[in-house]
CSV table of C-alpha atoms in Angstrom, one decimal:
chain,number,residue,atom,x,y,z
V,1,GLU,CA,97.9,79.4,96.3
V,2,ALA,CA,98.6,81.6,99.0
V,3,ASP,CA,102.2,83.2,99.0
V,4,ILE,CA,101.3,85.6,102.2
V,5,TYR,CA,100.2,84.4,105.3
V,6,GLN,CA,98.3,85.8,108.3
V,7,THR,CA,97.6,84.1,111.5
V,8,PRO,CA,95.4,83.9,113.4
V,9,ARG,CA,92.5,84.2,111.0
V,10,TYR,CA,90.1,84.9,113.9
V,11,LEU,CA,90.8,86.5,117.4
V,12,VAL,CA,88.4,87.1,120.0
V,13,ILE,CA,90.0,88.4,123.2
V,14,GLY,CA,89.4,90.6,126.2
V,15,THR,CA,90.1,94.3,126.8
V,16,GLY,CA,93.6,95.1,127.8
V,17,LYS,CA,95.6,92.1,126.4
V,18,LYS,CA,98.5,92.4,124.1
V,19,ILE,CA,98.0,91.1,120.8
V,20,THR,CA,100.4,90.4,117.9
V,21,LEU,CA,99.2,89.5,114.3
V,22,GLU,CA,101.6,87.8,112.5
V,23,CYS,CA,102.2,88.3,108.6
V,24,SER,CA,104.5,86.4,106.5
V,25,GLN,CA,105.6,86.2,102.6
V,26,THR,CA,107.8,83.9,100.8
V,27,MET,CA,108.0,86.2,97.7
V,28,GLY,CA,111.0,88.0,98.9
V,29,HIS,CA,109.2,91.4,98.6
V,30,ASP,CA,110.7,94.3,99.9
V,31,LYS,CA,107.6,96.3,100.4
V,32,MET,CA,104.9,95.3,102.9
V,33,TYR,CA,101.7,96.9,103.9
V,34,TRP,CA,99.1,96.8,106.7
V,35,TYR,CA,95.3,98.0,106.2
V,36,GLN,CA,92.5,98.1,108.5
V,37,GLN,CA,89.2,97.4,106.8
V,38,ASP,CA,85.6,96.9,108.3
V,39,PRO,CA,83.6,94.5,106.7
V,40,GLY,CA,82.7,95.4,102.9
V,41,MET,CA,84.4,98.8,103.7
V,42,GLU,CA,87.4,100.7,102.2
V,43,LEU,CA,90.8,99.8,102.6
V,44,HIS,CA,92.7,102.1,105.4
V,45,LEU,CA,96.5,102.0,105.4
V,46,ILE,CA,98.0,101.9,108.6
V,47,HIS,CA,101.5,100.8,108.5
V,48,TYR,CA,104.1,100.1,105.7
V,49,SER,CA,107.8,99.1,105.4
V,50,TYR,CA,109.9,99.5,102.4
V,51,GLY,CA,112.6,96.8,103.7
V,52,VAL,CA,114.5,95.3,106.7
V,53,ASN,CA,114.5,98.0,109.7
V,54,SER,CA,112.3,100.4,107.7
V,55,THR,CA,108.7,101.1,109.1
V,56,GLU,CA,106.3,103.9,108.5
V,57,LYS,CA,103.3,104.9,109.5
V,58,GLY,CA,100.2,105.4,107.0
V,59,ASP,CA,97.3,107.4,106.4
V,60,LEU,CA,95.2,106.2,109.3
V,61,SER,CA,96.2,106.9,112.5
V,62,SER,CA,96.7,103.6,114.7
V,63,GLU,CA,97.8,102.8,118.1
V,64,SER,CA,99.3,99.4,116.9
V,65,THR,CA,102.9,99.3,116.2
V,66,VAL,CA,105.1,97.0,113.7
V,67,SER,CA,108.4,95.5,112.9
V,68,ARG,CA,110.4,94.3,110.3
V,69,ILE,CA,113.4,92.4,111.7
V,70,ARG,CA,113.2,90.0,108.4
V,71,THR,CA,112.3,90.6,104.8
V,72,GLU,CA,109.7,88.1,105.1
V,73,HIS,CA,108.0,88.9,108.4
V,74,PHE,CA,106.0,92.0,109.3
V,75,PRO,CA,104.0,91.4,112.6
V,76,LEU,CA,101.7,94.0,113.9
V,77,THR,CA,101.4,94.6,117.7
V,78,LEU,CA,98.7,96.3,120.1
V,79,GLU,CA,100.1,96.4,123.4
V,80,SER,CA,96.6,97.0,125.1
V,81,ALA,CA,93.6,95.9,122.9
V,82,ARG,CA,90.6,98.1,123.0
V,83,PRO,CA,87.1,97.6,121.8
V,84,SER,CA,87.6,100.3,118.9
V,85,HIS,CA,90.3,98.0,117.7
V,86,THR,CA,87.7,95.6,116.4
V,87,SER,CA,88.3,95.4,112.6
V,88,GLN,CA,89.7,93.0,110.0
V,89,TYR,CA,93.5,93.7,109.5
V,90,LEU,CA,95.0,92.8,106.0
V,91,CYS,CA,98.6,92.5,105.4
V,92,ALA,CA,100.0,92.8,101.9
V,93,SER,CA,103.6,92.5,100.1
V,94,SER,CA,104.6,93.9,96.8
V,95,GLU,CA,107.9,94.0,94.6
V,96,SER,CA,107.7,97.8,94.3
V,97,VAL,CA,105.4,100.6,95.2
V,98,ASN,CA,103.7,100.7,91.7
V,99,GLN,CA,103.6,96.8,91.5
V,100,PRO,CA,100.4,95.2,92.3
V,101,GLN,CA,99.9,94.3,96.0
V,102,HIS,CA,99.3,90.6,97.1
V,103,PHE,CA,97.1,90.1,100.0
V,104,GLY,CA,96.7,87.7,102.7
V,105,ASP,CA,93.3,86.5,104.0
V,106,GLY,CA,93.2,89.0,106.9
V,107,THR,CA,92.8,88.8,110.5
V,108,ARG,CA,89.4,89.3,111.9
V,109,LEU,CA,89.9,91.1,115.5
V,110,SER,CA,87.1,91.0,118.0
V,111,ILE,CA,87.9,92.9,121.5
V,112,LEU,CA,85.6,92.3,124.0
R,1,THR,CA,89.3,114.3,100.4
R,2,GLN,CA,89.1,111.0,98.7
R,3,LEU,CA,91.7,110.8,95.6
R,4,LEU,CA,89.7,107.8,94.0
R,5,GLU,CA,86.1,108.2,93.6
R,6,GLN,CA,84.3,104.8,92.9
R,7,SER,CA,80.7,104.5,92.1
R,8,PRO,CA,78.2,103.4,92.2
R,9,GLN,CA,78.9,102.3,96.1
R,10,PHE,CA,76.5,99.6,96.2
R,11,LEU,CA,74.8,97.6,93.2
R,12,SER,CA,72.1,94.9,93.3
R,13,ILE,CA,71.4,93.0,90.0
R,14,GLN,CA,70.2,89.9,88.6
R,15,GLU,CA,72.2,87.1,87.0
R,16,GLY,CA,72.5,87.7,83.3
R,17,GLU,CA,72.5,91.6,83.9
R,18,ASN,CA,75.3,93.8,82.4
R,19,LEU,CA,76.7,96.3,84.6
R,20,THR,CA,79.5,99.2,84.7
R,21,VAL,CA,81.4,100.3,87.7
R,22,TYR,CA,83.6,103.4,87.7
R,23,CYS,CA,86.6,104.9,89.3
R,24,ASN,CA,87.2,108.5,88.9
R,25,SER,CA,90.0,111.1,90.1
R,26,SER,CA,90.9,114.5,89.1
R,27,SER,CA,94.5,113.2,89.3
R,28,VAL,CA,96.9,111.5,86.6
R,29,PHE,CA,98.0,108.2,87.5
R,30,SER,CA,100.8,106.1,86.0
R,31,SER,CA,98.5,103.2,86.3
R,32,LEU,CA,95.4,101.6,87.8
R,33,GLN,CA,94.8,98.2,89.2
R,34,TRP,CA,91.6,96.7,89.9
R,35,TYR,CA,91.1,94.2,92.6
R,36,ARG,CA,88.1,91.8,93.6
R,37,GLN,CA,87.4,91.2,97.4
R,38,GLU,CA,85.2,88.2,98.4
R,39,PRO,CA,83.7,88.2,102.0
R,40,GLY,CA,86.6,86.8,104.2
R,41,GLU,CA,89.4,87.2,102.2
R,42,GLY,CA,91.9,89.6,101.0
R,43,PRO,CA,91.5,91.3,97.9
R,44,VAL,CA,93.0,89.8,94.3
R,45,LEU,CA,94.4,91.7,91.5
R,46,LEU,CA,92.2,91.6,88.4
R,47,VAL,CA,94.1,93.7,86.0
R,48,THR,CA,96.7,96.6,85.9
R,49,VAL,CA,95.8,99.3,82.9
R,50,VAL,CA,98.9,101.7,82.2
R,51,THR,CA,98.3,103.3,78.9
R,52,GLY,CA,95.5,106.0,78.3
R,53,GLY,CA,92.8,104.7,76.6
R,54,GLU,CA,93.8,101.2,77.0
R,55,VAL,CA,91.1,98.2,76.8
R,56,LYS,CA,91.9,95.2,78.8
R,57,LYS,CA,89.4,92.2,78.6
R,58,LEU,CA,89.3,89.1,81.5
R,59,LYS,CA,86.7,86.9,80.2
R,60,ARG,CA,83.3,88.5,80.7
R,61,LEU,CA,85.2,91.6,82.4
R,62,THR,CA,86.0,94.8,80.4
R,63,PHE,CA,88.6,97.2,81.8
R,64,GLN,CA,89.2,100.9,80.3
R,65,PHE,CA,91.7,103.4,81.4
R,66,GLY,CA,90.6,106.9,80.3
R,67,ASP,CA,92.7,108.7,77.8
R,68,ALA,CA,94.0,111.2,80.1
R,69,ARG,CA,94.8,108.4,82.9
R,70,LYS,CA,92.3,110.1,85.4
R,71,ASP,CA,89.5,107.5,85.1
R,72,SER,CA,89.0,103.9,84.6
R,73,SER,CA,85.7,101.5,84.4
R,74,LEU,CA,84.9,98.0,84.6
R,75,HIS,CA,82.1,96.4,82.6
R,76,ILE,CA,80.9,92.9,83.1
R,77,THR,CA,78.8,91.3,80.7
R,78,ALA,CA,76.0,88.6,81.6
R,79,ALA,CA,76.9,88.9,85.4
R,80,GLN,CA,77.1,85.4,87.4
R,81,THR,CA,76.4,85.1,91.3
R,82,GLY,CA,80.6,84.2,91.5
R,83,ASP,CA,81.0,88.0,90.5
R,84,THR,CA,79.6,89.0,93.7
R,85,GLY,CA,82.0,90.9,95.8
R,86,LEU,CA,83.7,94.3,96.7
R,87,TYR,CA,85.3,95.8,93.5
R,88,LEU,CA,88.1,97.9,94.6
R,89,CYS,CA,90.4,100.4,91.9
R,90,ALA,CA,93.8,101.4,93.0
R,91,GLY,CA,96.0,104.1,91.6
R,92,VAL,CA,99.9,104.7,91.3
R,93,ARG,CA,100.1,108.4,91.3
R,94,ASN,CA,104.1,108.3,90.3
R,95,GLN,CA,107.4,106.6,90.8
R,96,ALA,CA,107.7,108.4,94.0
R,97,GLY,CA,104.7,107.7,95.6
R,98,THR,CA,104.5,106.0,99.0
R,99,ALA,CA,101.9,103.2,98.1
R,100,LEU,CA,98.9,102.6,96.3
R,101,ILE,CA,96.1,104.9,96.5
R,102,PHE,CA,92.9,102.8,97.1
R,103,GLY,CA,89.1,103.9,96.2
R,104,LYS,CA,86.2,103.1,98.7
R,105,GLY,CA,85.1,100.3,96.4
R,106,THR,CA,81.9,99.3,94.7
R,107,THR,CA,79.9,96.4,96.3
R,108,LEU,CA,78.2,94.0,93.9
R,109,SER,CA,75.5,91.7,94.8
R,110,VAL,CA,74.5,89.5,91.9
R,111,SER,CA,71.4,87.2,92.8
R,112,SER,CA,70.0,84.2,90.8
């Protein structure tokens, strides 16, 4: 069963729209992460958080922003979507940095 | 510079064959994790190896951590179509690391 949930699973939207991808986990994990992944390709870390009010940028530069107001919730926002943002976005959480990460099923985003 | 190199990048085999995929680095890791990702889903943890030289078995899958903790391998015996997916290794460099370091993955296709 999934303890980390991402919505929507699929989103097709026009250029210039503001988008928020939702991620919630019920495990009480402090550490949460956002990855960007093209189909069948490697994961690129774009944002992470060590706890409430903590957010950091990852290895891959991204125009998206994140917030962490509650432990269980780590939404990702794109203020003005562009076709280059088309990708799959995966959210994950872990008990600590060196513990296994639990992944959601991802949001497949397509910007027209 | 890719800290974790996975090989081969793609592997296509017939059901019943054996295979080995590799995860190599010039850096020492305190532990390595292996994940499998099926199309349309997030990665799922298969195993964590912690001790140099450690061997773990998960049914037909055998995982080994190198003696120097710089490399790992995954051997699958008598592959089945259900083994198809993207296999990712991820390393924890030290307790102060910001997050897991993922390899680019090996895409395995097993046909009947």
